[in-house]
Short mmCIF file of C-alpha atoms and ligand atoms in Angstrom, two decimals:
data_model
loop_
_atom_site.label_atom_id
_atom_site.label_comp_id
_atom_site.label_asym_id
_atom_site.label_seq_id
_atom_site.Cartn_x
_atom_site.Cartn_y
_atom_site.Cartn_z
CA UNK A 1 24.37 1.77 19.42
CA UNK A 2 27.65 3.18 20.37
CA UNK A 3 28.95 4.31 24.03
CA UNK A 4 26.92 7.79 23.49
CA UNK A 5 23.60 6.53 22.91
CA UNK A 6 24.34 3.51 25.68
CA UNK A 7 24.46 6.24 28.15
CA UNK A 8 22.63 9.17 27.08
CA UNK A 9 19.92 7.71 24.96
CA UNK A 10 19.39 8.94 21.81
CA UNK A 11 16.43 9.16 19.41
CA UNK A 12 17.99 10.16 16.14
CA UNK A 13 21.21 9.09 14.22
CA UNK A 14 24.27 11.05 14.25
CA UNK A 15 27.65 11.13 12.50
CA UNK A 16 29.80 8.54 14.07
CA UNK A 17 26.64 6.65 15.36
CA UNK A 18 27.54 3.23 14.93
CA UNK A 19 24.06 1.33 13.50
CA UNK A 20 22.89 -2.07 12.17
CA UNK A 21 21.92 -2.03 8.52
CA UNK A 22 18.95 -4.54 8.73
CA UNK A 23 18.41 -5.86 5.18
CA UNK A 24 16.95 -9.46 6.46
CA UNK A 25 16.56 -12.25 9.26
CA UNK A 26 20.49 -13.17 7.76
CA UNK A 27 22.07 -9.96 6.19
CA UNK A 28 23.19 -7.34 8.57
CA UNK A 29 25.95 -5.22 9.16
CA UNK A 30 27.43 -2.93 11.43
CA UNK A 31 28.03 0.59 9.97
CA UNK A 32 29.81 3.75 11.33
CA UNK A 33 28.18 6.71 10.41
CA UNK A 34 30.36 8.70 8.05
CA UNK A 35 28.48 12.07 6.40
CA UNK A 36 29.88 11.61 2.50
CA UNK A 37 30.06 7.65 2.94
CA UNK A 38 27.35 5.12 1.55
CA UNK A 39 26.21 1.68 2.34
CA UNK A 40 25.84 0.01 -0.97
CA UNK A 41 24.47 -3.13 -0.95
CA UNK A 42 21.77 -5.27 -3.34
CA UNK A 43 18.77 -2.95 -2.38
CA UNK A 44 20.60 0.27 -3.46
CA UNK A 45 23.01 2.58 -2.15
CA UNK A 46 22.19 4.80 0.54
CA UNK A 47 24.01 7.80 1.75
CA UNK A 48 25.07 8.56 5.46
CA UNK A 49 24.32 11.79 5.21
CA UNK A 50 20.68 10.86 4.80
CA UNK A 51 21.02 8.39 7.64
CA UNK A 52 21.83 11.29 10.06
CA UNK A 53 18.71 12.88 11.53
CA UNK A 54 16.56 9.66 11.19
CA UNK A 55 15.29 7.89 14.01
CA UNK A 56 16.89 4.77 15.13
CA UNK A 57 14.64 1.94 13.94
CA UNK A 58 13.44 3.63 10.73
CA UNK A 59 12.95 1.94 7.21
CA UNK A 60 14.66 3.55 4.83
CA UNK A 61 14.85 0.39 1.73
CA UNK A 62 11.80 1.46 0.17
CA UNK A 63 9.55 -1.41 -2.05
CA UNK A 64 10.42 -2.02 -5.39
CA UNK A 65 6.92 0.27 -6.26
CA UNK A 66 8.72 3.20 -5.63
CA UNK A 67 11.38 2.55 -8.24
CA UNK A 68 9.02 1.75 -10.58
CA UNK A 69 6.16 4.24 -10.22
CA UNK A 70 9.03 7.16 -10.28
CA UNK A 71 10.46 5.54 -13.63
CA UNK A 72 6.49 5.08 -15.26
CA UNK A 73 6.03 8.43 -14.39
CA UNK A 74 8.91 9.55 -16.08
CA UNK A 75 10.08 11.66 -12.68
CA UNK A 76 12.98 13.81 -13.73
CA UNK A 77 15.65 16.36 -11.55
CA UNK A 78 14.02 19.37 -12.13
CA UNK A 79 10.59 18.19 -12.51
CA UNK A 80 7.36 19.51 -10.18
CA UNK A 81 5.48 16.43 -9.12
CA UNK A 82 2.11 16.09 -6.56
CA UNK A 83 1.92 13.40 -4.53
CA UNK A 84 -1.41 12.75 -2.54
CA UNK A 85 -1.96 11.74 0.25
CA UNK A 86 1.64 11.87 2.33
CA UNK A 87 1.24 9.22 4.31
CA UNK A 88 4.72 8.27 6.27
CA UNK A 89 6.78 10.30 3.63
CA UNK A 90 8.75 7.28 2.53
CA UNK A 91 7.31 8.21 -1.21
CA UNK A 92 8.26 11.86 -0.99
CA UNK A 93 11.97 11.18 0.21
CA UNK A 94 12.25 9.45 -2.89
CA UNK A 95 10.89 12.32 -5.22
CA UNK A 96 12.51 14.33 -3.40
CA UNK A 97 15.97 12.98 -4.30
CA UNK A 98 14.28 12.25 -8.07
CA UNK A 99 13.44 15.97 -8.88
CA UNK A 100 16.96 17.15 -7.13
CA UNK A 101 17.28 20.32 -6.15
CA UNK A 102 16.05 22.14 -8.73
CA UNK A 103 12.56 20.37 -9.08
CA UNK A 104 9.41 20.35 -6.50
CA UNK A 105 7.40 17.82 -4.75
CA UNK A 106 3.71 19.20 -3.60
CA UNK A 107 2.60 17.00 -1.38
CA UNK A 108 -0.87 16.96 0.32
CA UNK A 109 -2.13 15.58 3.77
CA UNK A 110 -5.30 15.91 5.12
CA UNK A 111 -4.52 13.94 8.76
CA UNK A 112 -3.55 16.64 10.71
CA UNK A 113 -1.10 14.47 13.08
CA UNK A 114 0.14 12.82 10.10
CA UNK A 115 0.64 16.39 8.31
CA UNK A 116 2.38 17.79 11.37
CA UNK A 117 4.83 14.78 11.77
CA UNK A 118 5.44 15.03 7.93
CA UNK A 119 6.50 18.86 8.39
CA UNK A 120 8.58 18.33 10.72
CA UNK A 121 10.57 15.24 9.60
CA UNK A 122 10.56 17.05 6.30
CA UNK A 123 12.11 19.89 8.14
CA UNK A 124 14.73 18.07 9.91
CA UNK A 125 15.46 15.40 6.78
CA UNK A 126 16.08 19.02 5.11
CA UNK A 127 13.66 18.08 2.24
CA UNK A 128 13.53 22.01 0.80
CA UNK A 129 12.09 20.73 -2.32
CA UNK A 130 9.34 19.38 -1.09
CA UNK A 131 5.62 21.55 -0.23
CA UNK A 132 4.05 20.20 2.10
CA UNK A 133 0.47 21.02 2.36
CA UNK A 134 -2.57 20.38 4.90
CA UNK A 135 -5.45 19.61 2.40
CA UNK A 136 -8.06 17.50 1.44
CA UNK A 137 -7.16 16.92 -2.43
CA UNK A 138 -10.96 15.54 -3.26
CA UNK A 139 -12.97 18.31 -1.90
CA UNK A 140 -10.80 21.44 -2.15
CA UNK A 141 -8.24 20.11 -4.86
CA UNK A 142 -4.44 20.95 -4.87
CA UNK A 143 -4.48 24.63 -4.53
CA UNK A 144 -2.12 27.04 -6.70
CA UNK A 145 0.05 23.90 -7.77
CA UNK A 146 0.38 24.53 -11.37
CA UNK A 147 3.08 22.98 -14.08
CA UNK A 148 2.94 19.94 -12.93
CA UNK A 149 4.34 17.02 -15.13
CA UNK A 150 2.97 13.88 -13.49
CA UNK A 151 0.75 13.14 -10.26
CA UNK A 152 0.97 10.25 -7.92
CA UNK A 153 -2.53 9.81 -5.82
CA UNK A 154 -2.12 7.12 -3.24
CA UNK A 155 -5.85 7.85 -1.60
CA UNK A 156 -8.66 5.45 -1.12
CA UNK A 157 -11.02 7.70 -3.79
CA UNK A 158 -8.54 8.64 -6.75
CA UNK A 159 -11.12 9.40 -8.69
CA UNK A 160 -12.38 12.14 -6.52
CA UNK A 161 -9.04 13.62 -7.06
CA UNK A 162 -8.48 13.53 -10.72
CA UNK A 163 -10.77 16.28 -12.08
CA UNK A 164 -8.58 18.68 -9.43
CA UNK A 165 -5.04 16.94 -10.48
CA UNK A 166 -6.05 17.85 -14.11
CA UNK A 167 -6.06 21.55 -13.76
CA UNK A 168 -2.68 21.32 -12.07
CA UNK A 169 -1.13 19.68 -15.28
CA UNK A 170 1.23 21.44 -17.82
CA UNK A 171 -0.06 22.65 -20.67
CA UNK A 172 2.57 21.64 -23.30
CA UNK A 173 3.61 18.90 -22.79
CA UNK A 174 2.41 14.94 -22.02
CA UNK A 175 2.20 14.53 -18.43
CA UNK A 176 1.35 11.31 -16.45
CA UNK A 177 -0.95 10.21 -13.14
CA UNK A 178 -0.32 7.32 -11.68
CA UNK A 179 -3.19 5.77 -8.90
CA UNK A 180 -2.32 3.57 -6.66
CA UNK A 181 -5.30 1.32 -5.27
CA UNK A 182 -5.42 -2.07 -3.28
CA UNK A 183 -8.86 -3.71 -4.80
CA UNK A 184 -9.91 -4.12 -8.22
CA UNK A 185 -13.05 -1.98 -7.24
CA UNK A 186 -11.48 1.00 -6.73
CA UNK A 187 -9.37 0.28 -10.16
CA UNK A 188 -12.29 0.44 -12.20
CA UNK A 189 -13.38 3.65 -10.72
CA UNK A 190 -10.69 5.06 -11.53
CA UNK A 191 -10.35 3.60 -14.68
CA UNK A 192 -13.79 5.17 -15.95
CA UNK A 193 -12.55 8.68 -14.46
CA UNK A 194 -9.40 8.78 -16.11
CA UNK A 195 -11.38 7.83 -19.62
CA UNK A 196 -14.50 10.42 -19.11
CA UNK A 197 -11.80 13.42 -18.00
CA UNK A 198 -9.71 12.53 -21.82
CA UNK A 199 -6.55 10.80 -20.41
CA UNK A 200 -5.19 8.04 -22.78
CA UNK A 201 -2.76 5.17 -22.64
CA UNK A 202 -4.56 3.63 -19.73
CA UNK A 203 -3.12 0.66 -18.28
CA UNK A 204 -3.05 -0.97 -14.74
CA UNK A 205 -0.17 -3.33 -13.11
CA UNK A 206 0.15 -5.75 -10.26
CA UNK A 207 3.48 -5.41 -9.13
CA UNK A 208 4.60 -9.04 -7.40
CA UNK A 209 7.75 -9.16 -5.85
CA UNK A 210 9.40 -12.55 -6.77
CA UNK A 211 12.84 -13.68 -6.21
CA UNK A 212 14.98 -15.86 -8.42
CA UNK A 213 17.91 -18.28 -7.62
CA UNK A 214 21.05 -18.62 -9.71
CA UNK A 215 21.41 -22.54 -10.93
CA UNK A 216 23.50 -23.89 -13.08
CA UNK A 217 22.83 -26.35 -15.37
CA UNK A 218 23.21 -28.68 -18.48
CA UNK A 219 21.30 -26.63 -21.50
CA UNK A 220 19.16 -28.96 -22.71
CA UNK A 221 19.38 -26.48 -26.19
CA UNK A 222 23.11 -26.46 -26.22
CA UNK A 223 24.03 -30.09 -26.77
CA UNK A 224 23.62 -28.94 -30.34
CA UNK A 225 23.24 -31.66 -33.47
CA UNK A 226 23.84 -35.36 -33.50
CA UNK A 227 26.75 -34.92 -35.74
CA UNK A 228 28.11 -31.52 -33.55
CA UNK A 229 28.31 -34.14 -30.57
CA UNK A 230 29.90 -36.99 -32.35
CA UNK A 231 32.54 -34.97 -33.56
CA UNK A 232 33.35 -33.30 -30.06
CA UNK A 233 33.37 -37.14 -29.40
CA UNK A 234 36.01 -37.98 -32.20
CA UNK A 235 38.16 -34.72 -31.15
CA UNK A 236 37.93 -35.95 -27.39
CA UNK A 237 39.69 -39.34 -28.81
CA UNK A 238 41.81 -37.79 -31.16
CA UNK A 239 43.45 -36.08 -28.04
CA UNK A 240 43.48 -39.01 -26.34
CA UNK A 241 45.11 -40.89 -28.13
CA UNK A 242 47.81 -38.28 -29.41
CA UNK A 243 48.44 -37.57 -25.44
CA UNK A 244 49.26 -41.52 -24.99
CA UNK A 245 51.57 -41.65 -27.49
CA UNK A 246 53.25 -38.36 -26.31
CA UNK A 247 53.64 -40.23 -23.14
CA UNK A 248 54.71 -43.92 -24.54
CA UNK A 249 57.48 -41.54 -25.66
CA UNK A 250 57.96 -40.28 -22.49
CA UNK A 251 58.30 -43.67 -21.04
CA UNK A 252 60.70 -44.96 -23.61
CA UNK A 253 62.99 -42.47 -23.69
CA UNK A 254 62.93 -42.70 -19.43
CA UNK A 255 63.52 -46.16 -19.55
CA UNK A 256 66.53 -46.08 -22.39
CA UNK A 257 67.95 -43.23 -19.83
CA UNK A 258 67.78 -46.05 -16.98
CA UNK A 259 68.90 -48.77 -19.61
CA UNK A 260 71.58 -46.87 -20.29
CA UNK A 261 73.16 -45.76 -16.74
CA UNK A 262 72.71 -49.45 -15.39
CA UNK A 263 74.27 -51.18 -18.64
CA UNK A 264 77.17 -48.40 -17.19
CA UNK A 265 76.62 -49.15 -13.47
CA UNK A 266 79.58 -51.41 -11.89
CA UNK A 267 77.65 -53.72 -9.45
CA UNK A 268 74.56 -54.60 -11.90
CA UNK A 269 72.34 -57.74 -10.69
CA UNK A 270 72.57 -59.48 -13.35
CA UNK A 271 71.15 -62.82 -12.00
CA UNK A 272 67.30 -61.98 -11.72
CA UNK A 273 65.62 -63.58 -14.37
CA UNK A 274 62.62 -61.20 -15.17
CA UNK A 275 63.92 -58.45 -13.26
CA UNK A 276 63.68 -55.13 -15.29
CA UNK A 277 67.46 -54.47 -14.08
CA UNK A 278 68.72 -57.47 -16.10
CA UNK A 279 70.76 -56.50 -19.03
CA UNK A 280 70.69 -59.33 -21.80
CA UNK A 281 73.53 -59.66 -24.50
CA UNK A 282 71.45 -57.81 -27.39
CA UNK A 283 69.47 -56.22 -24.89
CA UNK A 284 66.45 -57.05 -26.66
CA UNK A 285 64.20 -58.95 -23.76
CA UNK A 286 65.11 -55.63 -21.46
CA UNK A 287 63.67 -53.32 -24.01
CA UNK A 288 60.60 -55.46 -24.15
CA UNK A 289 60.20 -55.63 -20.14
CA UNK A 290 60.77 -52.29 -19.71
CA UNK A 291 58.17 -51.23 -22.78
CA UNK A 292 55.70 -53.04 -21.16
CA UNK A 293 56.18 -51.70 -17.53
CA UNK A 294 56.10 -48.22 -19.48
CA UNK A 295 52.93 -48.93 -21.06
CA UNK A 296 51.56 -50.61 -17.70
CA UNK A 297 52.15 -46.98 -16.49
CA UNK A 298 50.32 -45.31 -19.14
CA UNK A 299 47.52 -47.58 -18.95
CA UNK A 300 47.26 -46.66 -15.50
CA UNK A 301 47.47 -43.06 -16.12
CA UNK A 302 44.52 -43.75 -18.76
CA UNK A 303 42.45 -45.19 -15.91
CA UNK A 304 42.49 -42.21 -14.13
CA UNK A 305 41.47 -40.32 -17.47
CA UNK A 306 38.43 -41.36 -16.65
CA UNK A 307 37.89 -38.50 -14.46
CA UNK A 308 39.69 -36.55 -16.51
CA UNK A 309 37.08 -33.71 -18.10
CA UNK A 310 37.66 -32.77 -21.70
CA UNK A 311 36.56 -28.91 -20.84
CA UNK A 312 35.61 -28.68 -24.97
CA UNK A 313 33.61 -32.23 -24.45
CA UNK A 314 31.39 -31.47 -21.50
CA UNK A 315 28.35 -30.54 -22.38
CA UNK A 316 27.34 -26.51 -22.49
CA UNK A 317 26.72 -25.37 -18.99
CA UNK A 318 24.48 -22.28 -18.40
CA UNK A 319 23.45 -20.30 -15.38
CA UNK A 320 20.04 -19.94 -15.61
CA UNK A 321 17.36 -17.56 -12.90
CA UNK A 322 14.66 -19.95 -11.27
CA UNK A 323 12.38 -18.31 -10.18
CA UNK A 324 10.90 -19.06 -6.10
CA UNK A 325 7.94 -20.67 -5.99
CA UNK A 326 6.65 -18.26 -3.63
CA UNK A 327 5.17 -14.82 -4.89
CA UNK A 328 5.58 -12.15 -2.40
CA UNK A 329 3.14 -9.36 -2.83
CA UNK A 330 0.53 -7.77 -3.72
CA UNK A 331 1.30 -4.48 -2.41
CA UNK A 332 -1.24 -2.66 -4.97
CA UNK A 333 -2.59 -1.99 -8.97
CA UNK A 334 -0.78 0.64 -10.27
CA UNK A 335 -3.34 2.60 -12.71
CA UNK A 336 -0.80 4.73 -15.56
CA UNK A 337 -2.27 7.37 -17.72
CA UNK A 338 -0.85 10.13 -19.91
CA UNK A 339 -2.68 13.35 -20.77
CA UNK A 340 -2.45 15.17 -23.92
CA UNK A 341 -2.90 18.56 -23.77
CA UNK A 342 -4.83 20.37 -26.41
CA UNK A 343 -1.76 21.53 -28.51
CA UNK A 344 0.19 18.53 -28.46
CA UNK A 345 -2.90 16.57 -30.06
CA UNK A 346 -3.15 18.88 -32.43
CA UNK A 347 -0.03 18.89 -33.70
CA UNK A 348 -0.37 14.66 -33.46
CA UNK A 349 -3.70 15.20 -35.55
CA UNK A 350 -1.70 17.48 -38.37
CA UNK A 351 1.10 14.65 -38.93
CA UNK A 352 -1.43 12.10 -39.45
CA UNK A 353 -3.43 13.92 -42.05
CA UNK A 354 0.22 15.27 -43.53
CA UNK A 355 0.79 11.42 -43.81
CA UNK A 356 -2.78 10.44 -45.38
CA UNK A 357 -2.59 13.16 -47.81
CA UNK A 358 1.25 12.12 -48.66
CA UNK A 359 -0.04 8.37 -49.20
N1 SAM B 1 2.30 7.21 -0.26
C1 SAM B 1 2.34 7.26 1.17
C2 SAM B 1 3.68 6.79 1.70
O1 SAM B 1 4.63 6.66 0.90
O2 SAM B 1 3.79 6.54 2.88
C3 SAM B 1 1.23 6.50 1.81
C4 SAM B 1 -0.10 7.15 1.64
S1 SAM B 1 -1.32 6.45 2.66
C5 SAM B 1 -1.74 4.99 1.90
C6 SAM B 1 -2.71 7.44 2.28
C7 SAM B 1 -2.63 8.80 2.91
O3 SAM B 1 -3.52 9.66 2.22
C8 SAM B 1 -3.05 8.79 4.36
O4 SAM B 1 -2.06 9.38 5.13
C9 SAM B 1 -4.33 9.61 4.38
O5 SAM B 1 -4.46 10.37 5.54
C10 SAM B 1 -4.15 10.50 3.16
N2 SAM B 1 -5.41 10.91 2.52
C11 SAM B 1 -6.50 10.16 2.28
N3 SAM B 1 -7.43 10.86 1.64
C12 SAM B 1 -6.92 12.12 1.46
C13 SAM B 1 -7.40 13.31 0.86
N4 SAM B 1 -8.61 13.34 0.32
N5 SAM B 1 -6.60 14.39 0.84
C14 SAM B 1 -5.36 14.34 1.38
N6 SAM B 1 -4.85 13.24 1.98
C15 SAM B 1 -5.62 12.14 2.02
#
């Protein structure tokens, strides 16, 4: 909190504010509030304009559900969407922002506190897409709501709801539902609803959130043939030997350099038998000596190749995701359906037969 809210506490989040960004127990940070500025991190980016008007302390990273149910459900900007029940709102802020400005969100509470608070916050949040409505979807259904292209019922009875959600649907083209339950139970209720009112493409997910860790690691299916390895093997050698005699070279040439400026040096020790300094009449032994301190050197330098790693002889490395052992989750089953309306099946039924009678 800044100096403002120290002294004159605050409830909601204004422009300059300065809040924490909790993402987890070890990955905060401090953020000014700046309206056209975002926080962008790993769960998203979020604007600061949305920020301001929220209520210190609220969630806004929603679960990966949301995400996914909005993409299954093929949510578009522009698009009119129900949503039942309301609940917090975290699910309408995000079809909110899906359907843009130019779409609608009806969404349907039948708590009255929970409807109220939902106004209100909708109000403030400036949420003008979204209709909010105080209702009880499985008795009285949703109302006038009509051209709707896909439904999202997060009640305990779905299936109570469905027969209403259908009427809402548009007529020409495939729209989708999508039912979120806890328990298997209330899945197969559903299930059996969706089938008797003529939806198709029925399927149910378990959403489990699971993280993964980066690792590298030798690819057991990259050391590639016997023969691949034994010639990355010969190359290695090939090198290695080519760089020692590049180096021998080195050395000789050095030590013909030295040969030279001491055979031309005026107070030469000439009486150290041995001694690499000592210049012999056909300068043969000093040639010798000095070869073989030159190739002591290289030997040495070869010893230390031993840590030396050939980058095109190590074996393939590869980064591979391991999954955690633990499985966070289960939030819920997700229960997808599309509906076809009449004209679009008919027009599905025509191409078949034009395809039977062309075969
Ligand atoms: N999707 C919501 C969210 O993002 O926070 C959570 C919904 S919560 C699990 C279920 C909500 O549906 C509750 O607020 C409950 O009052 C409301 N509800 C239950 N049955 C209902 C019905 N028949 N008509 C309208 N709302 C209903």
């Amino acid at each position: 909190l800044d100096n403002k809210s120290m002294f004159h506490s605050r409830v909601h989040i204004e422009a300059g504010d300065l809040v924490i960004a909790y993402m987890s127990r070890d990955n905060l940070s401090a953020v000014i509030i700046t309206p056209g500025e975002e926080i962008h991190n790993k769960f998203g980016r979020y604007s600061h304009n949305d920020l301001i008007g929220q209520k210190f302390g609220t969630k806004i990273l929603y679960l990966p559900d949301i995400s996914y149910i909005t993409m299954r459900l093929g949510v578009r900007v522009g698009g009119k969407v129900i949503e039942a029940g309301t609940g917090s709102g975290s699910m309408t802020h995000s079809l909110s922002r899906t359907v843009g400005k130019s779409g609608q969100v009806c969404s349907f509470e039948y708590h009255e506190p929970r409807f109220e608070k939902a106004l209100e916050e909708f109000k403030s949040h400036g949420l003008n897409n979204v209709r909010l409505q105080h209702r009880n979807v499985c008795k009285d259904g949703f109302g006038d709501a009509t051209g709707v292209e896909a439904v999202f019922l997060d009640l305990p009875a779905p299936w109570e709801a469905i027969p209403h959600a259908m009427k809402t649907l548009r007529p020409d083209i495939i729209t989708k539902i999508c039912c979120f339950s806890p328990c298997l139970e209330q899945v197969l209720k559903t299930v059996s609803t969706l089938r008797s009112e003529g939806f198709a493409d029925i399927f149910t997910q378990e959403v489990l959130i699971r993280t993964h860790e980066l690792v590298t690691q030798t690819d057991p299916d990259h050391l590639g043939s016997v023969s691949s390895i034994v010639n990355r093997l010969k190359a290695h050698e090939k090198r290695k030997v080519e760089r020692r005699a590049v180096q021998m070279k080195m050395a000789r040439d050095k030590a013909r350099k030295q040969k030279e400026a001491e055979a031309g040096a005026p107070n030469m020790d000439q009486s150290e038998p041995g001694s690499k300094r000592k210049l012999d009449a056909d300068g043969t032994a000093n040639d010798v000596q000095t070869q073989d301190v030159a190739e002591e050197n290289i030997e040495d330098q070869d010893n230390n190749d031993a840590t030396w790693i050939d980058p095109e002889t190590q074996l393939d490395k590869i980064v591979i995701t391991k999954p955690t052992a633990e499985m966070k989750g289960h939030t819920s089953y997700l229960t997808f359906a599309s509906y076809y309306p009449e004209s679009i099946r008919n027009a599905l039924a025509s191409q078949d037969n034009g395809k039977s009678a062309m075969a």
